[in-house]
Short mmCIF file of C-alpha atoms in Angstrom, two decimals:
data_model
loop_
_atom_site.label_atom_id
_atom_site.label_comp_id
_atom_site.label_asym_id
_atom_site.label_seq_id
_atom_site.Cartn_x
_atom_site.Cartn_y
_atom_site.Cartn_z
CA UNK K 38 40.42 -169.61 45.97
CA UNK K 39 42.99 -167.67 44.79
CA UNK K 40 43.43 -166.15 48.08
CA UNK K 41 43.44 -169.60 49.96
CA UNK K 42 46.22 -170.74 47.29
CA UNK K 43 48.65 -167.91 47.95
CA UNK K 44 48.28 -168.80 51.48
CA UNK K 45 49.29 -172.18 51.72
CA UNK K 46 52.01 -171.24 49.98
CA UNK K 47 55.43 -171.52 51.79
CA UNK K 48 57.70 -168.34 51.73
CA UNK K 49 60.32 -170.27 50.53
CA UNK K 50 57.97 -171.49 47.77
CA UNK K 51 56.48 -167.83 47.00
CA UNK K 52 60.26 -166.88 46.16
CA UNK K 53 59.97 -168.76 42.99
CA UNK K 54 56.08 -167.60 42.08
CA UNK K 55 54.93 -164.33 40.25
CA UNK K 56 51.64 -162.76 42.49
CA UNK K 57 48.89 -161.29 40.47
CA UNK K 58 47.50 -158.68 42.64
CA UNK K 59 43.97 -157.96 40.16
CA UNK K 60 40.71 -156.48 40.29
CA UNK K 61 38.11 -158.71 40.92
CA UNK K 62 36.31 -157.91 37.51
CA UNK K 63 39.02 -159.78 35.77
CA UNK K 64 39.50 -163.12 38.25
CA UNK K 65 37.61 -165.47 36.18
CA UNK K 66 39.65 -163.80 32.87
CA UNK K 67 43.33 -164.23 34.47
CA UNK K 68 42.45 -168.14 35.64
CA UNK K 69 41.47 -168.83 32.21
CA UNK K 70 44.18 -167.35 30.73
CA UNK K 71 46.57 -168.81 33.14
CA UNK K 72 45.11 -172.41 32.31
CA UNK K 73 45.41 -171.40 28.68
CA UNK K 74 48.90 -170.48 28.51
CA UNK K 75 49.97 -173.31 31.52
CA UNK K 76 51.17 -170.14 33.45
CA UNK K 77 51.69 -172.61 36.53
CA UNK K 78 54.48 -170.19 38.19
CA UNK K 79 51.28 -167.58 39.06
CA UNK K 80 49.40 -167.28 41.76
CA UNK K 81 46.11 -164.44 42.32
CA UNK K 82 44.67 -162.59 44.59
CA UNK K 83 42.01 -159.88 44.28
CA UNK K 84 41.11 -156.43 45.22
CA UNK K 85 37.18 -156.00 45.74
CA UNK K 86 35.49 -155.89 42.15
CA UNK K 87 33.38 -152.74 43.32
CA UNK K 88 36.53 -150.45 43.61
CA UNK K 89 34.98 -150.06 39.76
CA UNK K 90 32.80 -147.24 41.63
CA UNK K 91 35.24 -145.72 43.28
CA UNK K 92 38.63 -145.84 41.92
CA UNK K 93 40.18 -143.56 44.62
CA UNK K 94 40.36 -146.55 46.95
CA UNK K 95 42.59 -148.74 44.06
CA UNK K 96 45.74 -147.47 44.79
CA UNK K 97 45.71 -147.28 48.75
CA UNK K 98 44.29 -150.73 48.75
CA UNK K 99 46.92 -151.51 46.10
CA UNK K 100 49.57 -150.34 48.22
CA UNK K 101 48.83 -152.15 51.54
CA UNK K 102 48.37 -155.63 49.36
CA UNK K 103 51.87 -155.16 47.64
CA UNK K 104 53.02 -154.94 51.05
CA UNK K 105 51.35 -157.84 52.38
CA UNK K 106 53.13 -160.07 49.42
CA UNK K 107 56.49 -158.78 50.22
CA UNK K 108 55.93 -159.85 53.75
CA UNK K 109 54.19 -162.95 52.70
CA UNK K 110 57.69 -163.71 50.62
CA UNK K 111 56.77 -162.69 47.22
CA UNK K 112 59.18 -160.76 45.42
CA UNK K 113 57.83 -160.75 41.67
CA UNK K 114 54.49 -159.07 41.77
CA UNK K 115 52.40 -158.02 38.59
CA UNK K 116 49.54 -155.78 39.01
CA UNK K 117 46.08 -156.67 37.31
CA UNK K 118 44.86 -153.34 36.65
CA UNK K 119 45.25 -150.58 34.21
CA UNK K 120 44.72 -147.16 35.26
CA UNK K 121 41.52 -147.71 36.29
CA UNK K 122 40.31 -144.32 36.56
CA UNK K 123 42.95 -143.25 39.35
CA UNK K 124 44.33 -140.59 37.52
CA UNK K 125 47.94 -141.92 37.98
CA UNK K 126 48.22 -142.86 41.43
CA UNK K 127 48.21 -146.15 40.60
CA UNK K 128 51.16 -145.79 38.68
CA UNK K 129 53.03 -144.07 41.69
CA UNK K 130 51.96 -147.17 43.71
CA UNK K 131 53.72 -149.31 41.02
CA UNK K 132 56.85 -147.52 40.93
CA UNK K 133 57.03 -147.00 44.64
CA UNK K 134 57.29 -150.57 44.73
CA UNK K 135 59.23 -151.49 41.45
CA UNK K 136 56.71 -153.44 39.94
CA UNK K 137 54.72 -153.29 36.77
CA UNK K 138 50.80 -153.23 35.86
CA UNK K 139 48.52 -153.55 32.43
CA UNK K 140 49.45 -151.16 29.91
CA UNK K 141 46.12 -149.08 29.37
CA UNK K 142 43.51 -146.64 30.68
CA UNK K 143 41.15 -149.45 31.71
CA UNK K 144 39.87 -153.35 31.47
CA UNK K 145 38.06 -151.97 28.46
CA UNK K 146 40.95 -150.88 26.13
CA UNK K 147 43.06 -153.62 26.90
CA UNK K 148 40.53 -156.42 26.29
CA UNK K 149 40.07 -154.97 22.64
CA UNK K 150 43.89 -154.69 22.66
CA UNK K 151 45.53 -150.91 23.03
CA UNK K 152 46.15 -150.63 18.98
CA UNK K 153 42.67 -151.57 18.33
CA UNK K 154 41.08 -149.14 21.05
CA UNK K 155 42.84 -146.46 19.87
CA UNK K 156 41.11 -146.57 16.48
CA UNK K 157 37.70 -146.97 17.73
CA UNK K 158 38.14 -144.56 20.99
CA UNK K 159 36.85 -141.70 20.00
CA UNK K 160 34.01 -143.13 17.88
CA UNK K 161 32.83 -144.94 21.36
CA UNK K 162 33.00 -142.00 23.12
CA UNK K 163 29.30 -141.94 23.75
CA UNK K 164 29.42 -145.63 24.30
CA UNK K 165 28.73 -147.90 27.01
CA UNK K 166 30.99 -150.84 27.37
CA UNK K 167 29.80 -154.24 29.17
CA UNK K 168 32.14 -157.58 29.41
CA UNK K 169 31.38 -161.11 30.76
CA UNK K 170 31.96 -160.37 34.55
CA UNK K 171 29.46 -157.43 33.81
CA UNK K 172 26.35 -159.14 31.98
CA UNK K 173 26.86 -162.06 34.77
CA UNK K 174 26.91 -159.43 37.67
CA UNK K 175 24.65 -156.92 35.70
CA UNK K 176 21.49 -156.98 38.42
CA UNK K 177 24.32 -157.00 41.43
CA UNK K 178 26.74 -153.69 39.45
CA UNK K 179 24.14 -151.73 37.86
CA UNK K 180 20.58 -152.44 38.69
CA UNK K 181 20.53 -152.82 42.62
CA UNK K 182 23.02 -150.31 43.25
CA UNK K 183 21.62 -147.69 40.72
CA UNK K 184 18.31 -148.27 42.29
CA UNK K 185 16.80 -149.28 38.75
CA UNK K 186 14.81 -152.00 40.41
CA UNK K 187 12.68 -149.54 42.12
CA UNK K 188 12.90 -146.56 40.19
CA UNK K 189 13.30 -147.59 36.40
CA UNK K 190 12.38 -144.26 35.46
CA UNK K 191 16.16 -142.84 36.34
CA UNK K 192 17.16 -144.55 33.44
CA UNK K 193 17.16 -141.74 31.27
CA UNK K 194 19.23 -139.46 33.86
CA UNK K 195 21.85 -141.91 34.16
CA UNK K 196 22.17 -143.01 30.51
CA UNK K 197 20.51 -140.19 28.52
CA UNK K 198 23.82 -139.21 27.18
CA UNK K 199 24.69 -142.64 25.87
CA UNK K 200 24.07 -143.62 22.26
CA UNK K 201 25.43 -147.16 22.21
CA UNK K 202 26.14 -150.52 24.31
CA UNK K 203 28.94 -152.65 23.05
CA UNK K 204 29.27 -155.71 24.36
CA UNK K 205 33.33 -156.70 24.58
CA UNK K 206 32.83 -160.48 24.73
CA UNK K 207 35.50 -162.62 26.46
CA UNK K 208 33.69 -166.16 25.60
CA UNK K 209 30.90 -167.04 23.47
CA UNK K 210 27.82 -167.50 25.89
CA UNK K 211 24.60 -167.13 24.50
CA UNK K 212 23.36 -166.57 27.95
CA UNK K 213 25.63 -163.48 28.12
CA UNK K 214 24.83 -162.35 24.79
CA UNK K 215 20.94 -162.24 25.87
CA UNK K 216 22.11 -160.85 28.96
CA UNK K 217 23.50 -157.83 26.94
CA UNK K 218 20.84 -157.42 24.54
CA UNK K 219 18.32 -156.95 27.47
CA UNK K 220 20.49 -154.32 28.78
CA UNK K 221 20.53 -152.88 25.30
CA UNK K 222 17.12 -152.64 24.82
CA UNK K 223 16.24 -151.46 28.46
CA UNK K 224 18.61 -148.64 28.48
CA UNK K 225 17.21 -147.29 24.96
CA UNK K 226 20.69 -148.11 23.26
CA UNK K 227 21.83 -149.68 20.08
CA UNK K 228 23.13 -152.63 20.87
CA UNK K 229 26.70 -153.95 19.40
CA UNK K 230 28.87 -157.10 19.91
CA UNK K 231 32.67 -157.16 19.85
CA UNK K 232 34.28 -160.78 20.24
CA UNK K 233 37.58 -159.72 22.03
CA UNK K 234 38.43 -162.68 23.60
CA UNK K 235 41.10 -161.59 26.10
CA UNK K 236 42.93 -159.12 24.33
CA UNK K 237 46.28 -157.61 25.52
CA UNK K 238 45.52 -159.22 28.86
CA UNK K 239 47.49 -162.72 27.22
CA UNK K 240 50.62 -161.27 26.45
CA UNK K 241 50.55 -159.30 29.74
CA UNK K 242 50.30 -162.12 31.75
CA UNK K 243 52.75 -163.64 29.45
CA UNK K 244 55.34 -161.01 30.44
CA UNK K 245 54.90 -161.85 34.19
CA UNK K 246 57.40 -164.60 33.73
CA UNK K 247 58.77 -166.78 36.37
CA UNK K 248 61.90 -165.79 37.81
CA UNK K 249 65.37 -166.89 37.12
CA UNK K 250 66.18 -169.33 39.75
#
C-alpha cells in the first residue's frame, strides 16, 4: 500500500513531501506513528523484511531505492533503518546521498530508546529479542526458515547460548503476548516483557519534517 501511495504522487507533489524508505519489519509501526503525530507529509516505501537475515543486502538495496526515489521526484528522504548489521555500510550510503537514518545499532535499541538500551545492553547480551512484528511473523521468520517445524531438536543448536527471551512490546495485545510467552517456553528461555511503545521511532520520524516552501 505504501509503495502504491508513492506512485500516485506527481513529481511536483513529491518535491514537497518526505519519503521514508524503511525496513519492512517496521512498516506498521511507522504508519502508526505517522497517524499518531499527524505526519501527513510523509510517504512510505519499504525494503523486504527478510533483509533482517541478510544485512549485506541492505546497503546496496538502499542505494538503489534512494536513486529511484530521486528519479521519482523526492528530494527529501529519511532512512527507516538503524545500522542493522551493515557494519557502517548503510552510513556510507546515507552520506553519499545526504540523507539521515534512524540512530542506533538496530530496531531493538531504538524501540527501547538509545539511552535506555545503553543501560541494559551488557545485561541483555545473552537475550533473544522479539517485537510485535516478530511475534506476528514468528512461524514465517523463525520456525520455518530454521526448520524447527521439521526438526524441533535443532532448538538447542540455534538457541542454546541464549538465556532469556525479551519481548519488546510496541502495543498491548494479549495475542502477541501469548506468542512471545509460548516462544520462550518452546525455546527453553526465561521470559521477560518490556512495554516500549515506539521508542525513538517517534522523535526520529518527527525530525523528518516537511521541507520549507
